[in-house]
CSV table of C-alpha atoms in Angstrom, one decimal:
chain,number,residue,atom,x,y,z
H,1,UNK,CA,-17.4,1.4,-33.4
H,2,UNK,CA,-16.4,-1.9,-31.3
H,3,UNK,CA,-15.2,-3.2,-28.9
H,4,UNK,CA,-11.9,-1.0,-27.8
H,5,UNK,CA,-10.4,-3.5,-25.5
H,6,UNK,CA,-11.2,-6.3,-27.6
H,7,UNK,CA,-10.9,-5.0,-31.4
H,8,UNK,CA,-12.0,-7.5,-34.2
H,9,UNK,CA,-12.7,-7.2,-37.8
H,10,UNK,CA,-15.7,-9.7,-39.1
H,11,UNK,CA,-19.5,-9.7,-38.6
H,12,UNK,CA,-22.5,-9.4,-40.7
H,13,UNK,CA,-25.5,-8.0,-40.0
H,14,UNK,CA,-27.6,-4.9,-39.8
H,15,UNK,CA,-26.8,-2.2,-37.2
H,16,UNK,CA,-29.3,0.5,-36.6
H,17,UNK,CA,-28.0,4.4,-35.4
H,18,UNK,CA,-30.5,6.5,-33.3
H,19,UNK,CA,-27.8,9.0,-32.4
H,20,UNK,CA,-24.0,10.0,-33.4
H,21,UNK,CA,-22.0,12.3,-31.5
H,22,UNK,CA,-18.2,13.4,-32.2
H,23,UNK,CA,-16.2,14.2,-29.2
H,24,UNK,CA,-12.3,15.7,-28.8
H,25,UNK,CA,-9.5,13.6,-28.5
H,26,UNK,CA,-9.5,13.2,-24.8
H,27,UNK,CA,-6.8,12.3,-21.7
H,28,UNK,CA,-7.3,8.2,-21.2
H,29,UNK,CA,-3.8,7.0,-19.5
H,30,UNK,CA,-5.6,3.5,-19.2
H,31,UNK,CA,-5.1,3.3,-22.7
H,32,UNK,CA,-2.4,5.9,-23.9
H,33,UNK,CA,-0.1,8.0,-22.1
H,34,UNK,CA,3.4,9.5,-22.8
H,35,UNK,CA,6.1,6.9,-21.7
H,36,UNK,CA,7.4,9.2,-18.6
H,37,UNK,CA,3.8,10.6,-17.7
H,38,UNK,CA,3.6,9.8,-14.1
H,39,UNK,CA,0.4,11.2,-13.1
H,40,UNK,CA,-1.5,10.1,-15.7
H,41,UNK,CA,-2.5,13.6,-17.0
H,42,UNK,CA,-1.2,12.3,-20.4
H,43,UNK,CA,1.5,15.4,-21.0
H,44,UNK,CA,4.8,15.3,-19.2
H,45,UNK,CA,5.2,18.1,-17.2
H,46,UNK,CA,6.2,20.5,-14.1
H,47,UNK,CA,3.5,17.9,-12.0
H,48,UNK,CA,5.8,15.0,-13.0
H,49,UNK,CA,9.0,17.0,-12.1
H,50,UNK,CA,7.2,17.4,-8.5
H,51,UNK,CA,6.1,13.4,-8.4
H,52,UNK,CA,10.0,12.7,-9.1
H,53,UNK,CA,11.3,15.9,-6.2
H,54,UNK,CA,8.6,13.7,-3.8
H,55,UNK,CA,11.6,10.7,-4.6
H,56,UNK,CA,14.7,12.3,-5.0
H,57,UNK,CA,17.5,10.1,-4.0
H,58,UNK,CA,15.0,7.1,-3.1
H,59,UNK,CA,17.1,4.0,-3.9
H,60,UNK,CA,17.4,0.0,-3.4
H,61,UNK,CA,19.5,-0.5,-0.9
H,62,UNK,CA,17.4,-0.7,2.6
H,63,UNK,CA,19.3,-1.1,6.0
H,64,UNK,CA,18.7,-4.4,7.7
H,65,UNK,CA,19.8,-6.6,10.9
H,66,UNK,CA,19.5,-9.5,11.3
H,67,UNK,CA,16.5,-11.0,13.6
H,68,UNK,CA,17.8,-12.6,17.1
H,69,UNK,CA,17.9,-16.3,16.3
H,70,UNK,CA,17.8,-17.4,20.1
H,71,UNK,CA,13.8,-15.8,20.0
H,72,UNK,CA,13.2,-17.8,16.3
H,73,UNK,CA,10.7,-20.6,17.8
H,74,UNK,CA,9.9,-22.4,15.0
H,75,UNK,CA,11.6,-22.2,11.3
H,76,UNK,CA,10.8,-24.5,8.1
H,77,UNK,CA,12.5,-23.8,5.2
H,78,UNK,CA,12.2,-27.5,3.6
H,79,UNK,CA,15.9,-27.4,2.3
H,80,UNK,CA,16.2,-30.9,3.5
H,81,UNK,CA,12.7,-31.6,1.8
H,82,UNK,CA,11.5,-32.8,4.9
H,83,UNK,CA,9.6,-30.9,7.8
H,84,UNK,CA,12.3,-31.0,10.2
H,85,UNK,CA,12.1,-27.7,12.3
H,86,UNK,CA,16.1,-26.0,11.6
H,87,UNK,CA,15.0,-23.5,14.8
H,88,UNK,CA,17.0,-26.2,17.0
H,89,UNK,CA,13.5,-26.2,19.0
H,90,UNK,CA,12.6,-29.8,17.9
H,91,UNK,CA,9.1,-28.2,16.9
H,92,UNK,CA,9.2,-30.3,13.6
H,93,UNK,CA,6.1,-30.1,11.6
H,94,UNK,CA,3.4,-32.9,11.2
H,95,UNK,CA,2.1,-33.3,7.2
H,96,UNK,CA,-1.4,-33.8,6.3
H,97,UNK,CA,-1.0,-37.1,4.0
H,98,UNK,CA,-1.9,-34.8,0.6
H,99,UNK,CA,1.4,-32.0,1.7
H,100,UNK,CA,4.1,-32.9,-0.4
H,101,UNK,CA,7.5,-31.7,-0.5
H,102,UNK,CA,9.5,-30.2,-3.8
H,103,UNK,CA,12.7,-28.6,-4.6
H,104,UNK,CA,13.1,-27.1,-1.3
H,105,UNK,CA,9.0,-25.8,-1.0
H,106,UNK,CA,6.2,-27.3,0.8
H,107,UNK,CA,3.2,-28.0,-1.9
H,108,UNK,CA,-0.1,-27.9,-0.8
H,109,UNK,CA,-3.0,-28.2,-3.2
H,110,UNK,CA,-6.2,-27.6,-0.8
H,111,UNK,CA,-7.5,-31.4,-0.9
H,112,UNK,CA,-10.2,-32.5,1.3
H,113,UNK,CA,-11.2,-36.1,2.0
H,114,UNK,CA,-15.0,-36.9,3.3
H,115,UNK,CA,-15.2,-33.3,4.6
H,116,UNK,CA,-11.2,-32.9,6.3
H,117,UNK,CA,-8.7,-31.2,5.5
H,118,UNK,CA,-5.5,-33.5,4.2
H,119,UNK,CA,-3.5,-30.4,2.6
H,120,UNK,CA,-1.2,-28.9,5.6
H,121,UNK,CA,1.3,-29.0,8.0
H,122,UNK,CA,0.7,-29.2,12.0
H,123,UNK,CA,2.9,-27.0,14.3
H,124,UNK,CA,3.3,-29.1,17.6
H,125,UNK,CA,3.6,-26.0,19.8
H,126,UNK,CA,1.7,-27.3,22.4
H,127,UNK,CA,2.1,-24.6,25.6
H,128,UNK,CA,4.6,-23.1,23.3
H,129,UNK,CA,2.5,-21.3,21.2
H,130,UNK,CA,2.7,-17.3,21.0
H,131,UNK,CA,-0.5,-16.7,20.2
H,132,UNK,CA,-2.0,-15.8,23.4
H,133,UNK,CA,-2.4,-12.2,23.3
H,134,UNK,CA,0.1,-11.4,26.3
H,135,UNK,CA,3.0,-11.8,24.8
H,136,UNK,CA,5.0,-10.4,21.4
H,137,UNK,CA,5.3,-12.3,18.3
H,138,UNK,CA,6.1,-12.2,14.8
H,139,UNK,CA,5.1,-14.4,11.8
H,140,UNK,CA,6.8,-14.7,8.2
H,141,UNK,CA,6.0,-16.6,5.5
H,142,UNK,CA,7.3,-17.0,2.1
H,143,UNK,CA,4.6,-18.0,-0.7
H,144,UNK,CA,3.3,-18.4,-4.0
H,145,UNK,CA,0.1,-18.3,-4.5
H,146,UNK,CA,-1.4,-20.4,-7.7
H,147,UNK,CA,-5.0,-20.9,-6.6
H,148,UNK,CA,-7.2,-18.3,-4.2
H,149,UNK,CA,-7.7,-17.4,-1.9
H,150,UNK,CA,-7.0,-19.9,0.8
H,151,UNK,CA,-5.6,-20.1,5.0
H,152,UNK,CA,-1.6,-19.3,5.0
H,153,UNK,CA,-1.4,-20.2,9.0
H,154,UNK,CA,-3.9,-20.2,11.7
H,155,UNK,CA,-3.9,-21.2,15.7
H,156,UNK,CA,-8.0,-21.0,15.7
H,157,UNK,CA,-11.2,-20.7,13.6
H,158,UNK,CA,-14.5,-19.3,13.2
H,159,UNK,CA,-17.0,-21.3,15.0
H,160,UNK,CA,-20.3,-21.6,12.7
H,161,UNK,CA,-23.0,-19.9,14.5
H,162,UNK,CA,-21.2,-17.7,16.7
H,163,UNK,CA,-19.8,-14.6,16.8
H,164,UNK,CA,-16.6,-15.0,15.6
H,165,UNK,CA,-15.0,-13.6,19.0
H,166,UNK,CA,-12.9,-16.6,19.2
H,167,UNK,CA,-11.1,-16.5,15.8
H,168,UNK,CA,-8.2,-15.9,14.0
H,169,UNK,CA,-6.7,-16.2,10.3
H,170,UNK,CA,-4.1,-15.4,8.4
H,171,UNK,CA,-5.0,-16.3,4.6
H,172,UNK,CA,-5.5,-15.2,1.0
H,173,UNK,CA,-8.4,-13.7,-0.2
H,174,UNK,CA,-9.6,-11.7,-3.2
H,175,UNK,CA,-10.9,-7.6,-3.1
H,176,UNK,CA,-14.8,-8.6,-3.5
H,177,UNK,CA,-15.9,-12.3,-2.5
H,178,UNK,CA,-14.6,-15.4,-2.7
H,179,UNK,CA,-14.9,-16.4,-5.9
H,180,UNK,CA,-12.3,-14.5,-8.6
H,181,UNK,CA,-8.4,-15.5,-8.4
H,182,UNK,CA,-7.1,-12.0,-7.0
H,183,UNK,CA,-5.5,-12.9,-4.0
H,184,UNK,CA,-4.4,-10.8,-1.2
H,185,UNK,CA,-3.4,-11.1,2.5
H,186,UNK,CA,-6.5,-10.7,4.6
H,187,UNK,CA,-6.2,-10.8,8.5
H,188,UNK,CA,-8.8,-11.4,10.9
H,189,UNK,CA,-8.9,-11.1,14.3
H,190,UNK,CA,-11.4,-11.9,17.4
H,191,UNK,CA,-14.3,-10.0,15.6
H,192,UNK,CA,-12.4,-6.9,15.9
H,193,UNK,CA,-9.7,-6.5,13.3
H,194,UNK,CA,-10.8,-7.7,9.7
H,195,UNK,CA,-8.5,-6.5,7.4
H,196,UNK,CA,-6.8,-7.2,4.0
H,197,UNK,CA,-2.9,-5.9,2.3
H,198,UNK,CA,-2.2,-3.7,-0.2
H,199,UNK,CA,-0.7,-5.5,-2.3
H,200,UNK,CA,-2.0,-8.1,-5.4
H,201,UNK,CA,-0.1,-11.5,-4.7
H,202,UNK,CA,-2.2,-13.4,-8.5
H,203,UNK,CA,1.6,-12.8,-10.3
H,204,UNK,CA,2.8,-16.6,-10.0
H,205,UNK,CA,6.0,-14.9,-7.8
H,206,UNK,CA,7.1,-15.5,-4.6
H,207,UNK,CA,6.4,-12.7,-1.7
H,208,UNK,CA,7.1,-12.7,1.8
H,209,UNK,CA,4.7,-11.4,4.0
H,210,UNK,CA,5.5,-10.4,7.7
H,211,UNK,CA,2.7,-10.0,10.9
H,212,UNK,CA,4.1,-8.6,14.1
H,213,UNK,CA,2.1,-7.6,17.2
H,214,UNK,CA,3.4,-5.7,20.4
H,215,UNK,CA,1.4,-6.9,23.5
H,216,UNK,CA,2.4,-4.0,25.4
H,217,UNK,CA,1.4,-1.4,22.9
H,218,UNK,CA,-1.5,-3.5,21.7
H,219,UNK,CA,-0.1,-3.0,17.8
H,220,UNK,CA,-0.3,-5.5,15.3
H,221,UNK,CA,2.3,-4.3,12.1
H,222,UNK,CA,1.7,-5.8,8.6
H,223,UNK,CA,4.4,-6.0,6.0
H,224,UNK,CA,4.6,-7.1,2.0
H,225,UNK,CA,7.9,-8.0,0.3
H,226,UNK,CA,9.8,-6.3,3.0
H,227,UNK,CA,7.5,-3.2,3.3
H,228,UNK,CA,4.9,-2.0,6.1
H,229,UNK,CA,1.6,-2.0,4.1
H,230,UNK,CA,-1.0,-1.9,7.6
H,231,UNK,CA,-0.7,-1.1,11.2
H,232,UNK,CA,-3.9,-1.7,13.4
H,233,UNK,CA,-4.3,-1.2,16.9
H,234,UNK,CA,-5.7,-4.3,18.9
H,235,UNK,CA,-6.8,-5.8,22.3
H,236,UNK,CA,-5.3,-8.8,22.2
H,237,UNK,CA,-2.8,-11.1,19.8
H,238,UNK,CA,-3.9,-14.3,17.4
H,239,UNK,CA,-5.9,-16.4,20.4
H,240,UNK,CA,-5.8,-20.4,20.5
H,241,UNK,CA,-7.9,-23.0,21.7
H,242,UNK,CA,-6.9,-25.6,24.4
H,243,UNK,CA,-5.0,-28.4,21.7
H,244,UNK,CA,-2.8,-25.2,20.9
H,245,UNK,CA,-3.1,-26.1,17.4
H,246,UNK,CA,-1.3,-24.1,15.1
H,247,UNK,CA,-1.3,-25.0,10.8
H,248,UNK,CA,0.1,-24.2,7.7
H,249,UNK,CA,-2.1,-24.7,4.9
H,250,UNK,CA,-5.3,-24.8,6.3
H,251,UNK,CA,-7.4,-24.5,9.5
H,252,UNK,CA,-7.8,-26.9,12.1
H,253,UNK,CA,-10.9,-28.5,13.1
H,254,UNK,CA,-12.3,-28.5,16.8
H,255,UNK,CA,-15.1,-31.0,17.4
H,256,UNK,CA,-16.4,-33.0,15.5
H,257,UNK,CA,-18.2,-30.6,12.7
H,258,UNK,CA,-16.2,-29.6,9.6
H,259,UNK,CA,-16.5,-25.7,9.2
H,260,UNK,CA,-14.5,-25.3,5.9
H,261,UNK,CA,-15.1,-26.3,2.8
H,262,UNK,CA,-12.2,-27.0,0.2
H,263,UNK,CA,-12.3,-23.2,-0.7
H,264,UNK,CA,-10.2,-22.4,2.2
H,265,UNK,CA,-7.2,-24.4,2.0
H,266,UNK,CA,-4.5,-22.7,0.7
H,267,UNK,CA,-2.9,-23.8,-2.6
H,268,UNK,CA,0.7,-23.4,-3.8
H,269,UNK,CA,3.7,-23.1,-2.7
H,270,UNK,CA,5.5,-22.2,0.7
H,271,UNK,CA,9.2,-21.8,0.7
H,272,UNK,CA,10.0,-20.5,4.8
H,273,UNK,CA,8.0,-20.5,7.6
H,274,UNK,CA,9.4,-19.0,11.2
H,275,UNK,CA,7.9,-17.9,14.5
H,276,UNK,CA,9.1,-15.7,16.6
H,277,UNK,CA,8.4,-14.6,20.3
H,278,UNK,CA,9.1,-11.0,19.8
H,279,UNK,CA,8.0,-8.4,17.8
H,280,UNK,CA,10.1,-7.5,14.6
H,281,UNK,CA,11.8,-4.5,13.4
H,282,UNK,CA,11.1,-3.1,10.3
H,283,UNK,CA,15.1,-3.8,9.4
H,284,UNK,CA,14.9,-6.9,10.8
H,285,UNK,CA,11.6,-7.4,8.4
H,286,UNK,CA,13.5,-6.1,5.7
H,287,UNK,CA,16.2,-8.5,6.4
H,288,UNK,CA,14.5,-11.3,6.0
H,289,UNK,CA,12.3,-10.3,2.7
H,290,UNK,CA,15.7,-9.7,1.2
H,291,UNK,CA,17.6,-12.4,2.4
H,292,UNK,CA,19.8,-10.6,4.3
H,293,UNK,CA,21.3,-8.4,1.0
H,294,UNK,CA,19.3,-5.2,1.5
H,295,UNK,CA,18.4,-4.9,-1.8
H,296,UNK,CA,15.1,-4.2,-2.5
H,297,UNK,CA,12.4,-3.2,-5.4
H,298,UNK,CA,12.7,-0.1,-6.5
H,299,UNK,CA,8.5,1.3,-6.2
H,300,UNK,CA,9.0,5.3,-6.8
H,301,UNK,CA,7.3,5.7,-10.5
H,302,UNK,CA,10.0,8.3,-10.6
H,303,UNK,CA,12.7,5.8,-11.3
H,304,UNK,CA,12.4,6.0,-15.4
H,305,UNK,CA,16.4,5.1,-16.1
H,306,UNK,CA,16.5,1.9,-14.1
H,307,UNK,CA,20.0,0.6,-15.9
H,308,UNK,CA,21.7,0.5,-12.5
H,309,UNK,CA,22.8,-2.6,-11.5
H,310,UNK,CA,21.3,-3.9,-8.2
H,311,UNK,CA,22.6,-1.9,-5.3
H,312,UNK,CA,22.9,1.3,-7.3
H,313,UNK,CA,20.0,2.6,-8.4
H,314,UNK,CA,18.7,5.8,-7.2
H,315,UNK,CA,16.0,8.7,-8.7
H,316,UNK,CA,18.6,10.9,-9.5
H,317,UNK,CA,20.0,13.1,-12.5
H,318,UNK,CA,19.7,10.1,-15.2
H,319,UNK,CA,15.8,9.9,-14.5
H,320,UNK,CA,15.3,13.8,-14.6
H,321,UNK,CA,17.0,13.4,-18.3
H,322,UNK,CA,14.5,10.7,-19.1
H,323,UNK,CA,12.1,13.4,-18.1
H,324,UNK,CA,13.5,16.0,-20.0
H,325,UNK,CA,14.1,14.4,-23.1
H,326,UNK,CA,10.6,14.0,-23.3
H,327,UNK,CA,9.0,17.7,-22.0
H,328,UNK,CA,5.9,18.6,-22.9
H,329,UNK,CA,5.2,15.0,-24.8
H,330,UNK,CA,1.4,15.0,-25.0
H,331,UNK,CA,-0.7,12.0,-25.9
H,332,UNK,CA,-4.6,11.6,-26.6
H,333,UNK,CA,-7.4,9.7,-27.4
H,334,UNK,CA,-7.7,8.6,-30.4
């Protein structure tokens, strides 16, 4: 009799029953489960054992190379604190006056001023810029997110009114709407492709997030934290208007109507930025999510022992005794 998410004792008052029913104890995982239940059947069993087979040996150690630096065409890592462009291209970026620089990260905080944007940093590409749609590229960036959802980079924009064939965007958004602070990586493309990660980035960490497209192939390759969460077959790369502009933070204006309100600039923190004019590997995406160690998260559910130090963990024989020491372990509701 309550709230169960939200128990409370107090309250006065009269409560009136039209009907009382008793049911079993039931299976709720969302509430209780047994510890090394991993399929949420509430009793650790054989369908466990089968979830853990499924990622026998998995472990964190990933093989990686490292991505050709003499195809890197633009990289900010604000070591320096400054916007200088460490590619060797002399690309170096060009702040909107409210982008700020802190402990190595660029901080933008979505500010607009009478209607334009003042929260980003400029790419000055010029002919340069990748994002034509007959050659390769690849895009990383490095972010925390503590606002949604907002642009991360874009080389073009909706126009109000039309049809949206002219666009591109690379941003956070939330599941349903823009409104609630869940973000995710959403990518839109020409009116064609219009589609968002896998993964929740509202946990106040960093995460690198990779976009590669293949002109030849037409394949645009999506990766979280090292890992390829989409792949989507397209007719053409991230298009760009005539200025070539290219931003971080936000979305550049063409003309002289404001299409965005402040909703739309990103707010947080960016730590890298690079371009490249090829397409990326998956170890060479790997690579740079784990700055160049090859260690990554271990994600199988199956990894219940996790006492390894970095570089050693695996599912192995110390998980299946995790498993066993606990056979059979039911738990229900209430």
């Amino acid at each position: 009799f309550g709230d169960r998410d939200n128990p409370a004792a107090g309250g006065t008052g009269v409560v009136y029953f039209d009907a009382i029913r008793l049911y079993l104890s039931r299976c709720v995982p969302s509430i209780i489960k047994p510890e090394f239940d991993l399929n949420d059947d509430c009793i650790v069993d054989f369908k466990d054992v089968r979830i853990m087979a499924l990622d026998w040996l998995e472990t964190d150690l990933v093989e990686v190379s490292a991505p050709d630096r003499d195809r890197l065409l633009v990289e900010y890592t604000f070591d320096a604190n400054d916007y200088s462009d460490t590619s060797g291209n002399g690309y170096d970026g060009i702040p909107g006056t409210e982008a700020s620089i802190s402990n190595g990260k660029l901080v933008l905080n979505g500010v607009l001023f009478y209607g334009a944007e003042m929260s980003y940093v400029n790419i000055p590409l010029g002919a340069a810029n990748p994002f034509g749609g007959t050659g390769d590229y690849s895009i990383q960036m490095t972010f925390r997110s503590t606002s949604g959802p907002g642009f991360l980079l874009t080389s073009a924009h909706p126009i109000k009114g039309g049809d949206e064939d002219n666009s591109m965007a690379f941003y956070t958004q939330e599941r349903q709407g823009w409104e609630n602070l869940t973000p995710v990586v959403h990518i839109l493309h020409r009116g064609e492709l219009d589609q968002e990660s896998m993964v929740n980035f509202n946990d106040g960490m960093m995460h690198t997030v990779v976009v590669t497209y293949d002109a030849l192939g037409g394949m645009m390759r999506y990766y979280d934290d090292g890992f390829q969460d989409r792949t989507w077959k397209v007719r053409y790369g991230m298009v760009w208007y005539d200025e070539h502009v290219v931003r971080i933070g936000g979305c550049g204006s063409h003309g002289a109507r404001n299409e965005f309100p402040v909703k739309n600039s990103f707010i947080g923190e960016i730590d890298s930025v690079r371009i490249y004019n090829y397409a990326l590997s998956g170890s060479e995406v790997m690579y740079l999510a784990t700055d160049g160690m090859g260690i990554r998260p271990m994600l199988s559910p199956a990894n219940l022992y996790d006492q390894e130090p970095p570089g050693s963990k695996a599912v192995n024989l110390r998980d299946y005794a995790e498993l066993a020491s606990n056979w059979l372990e039911k738990t229900y509701w209430p």
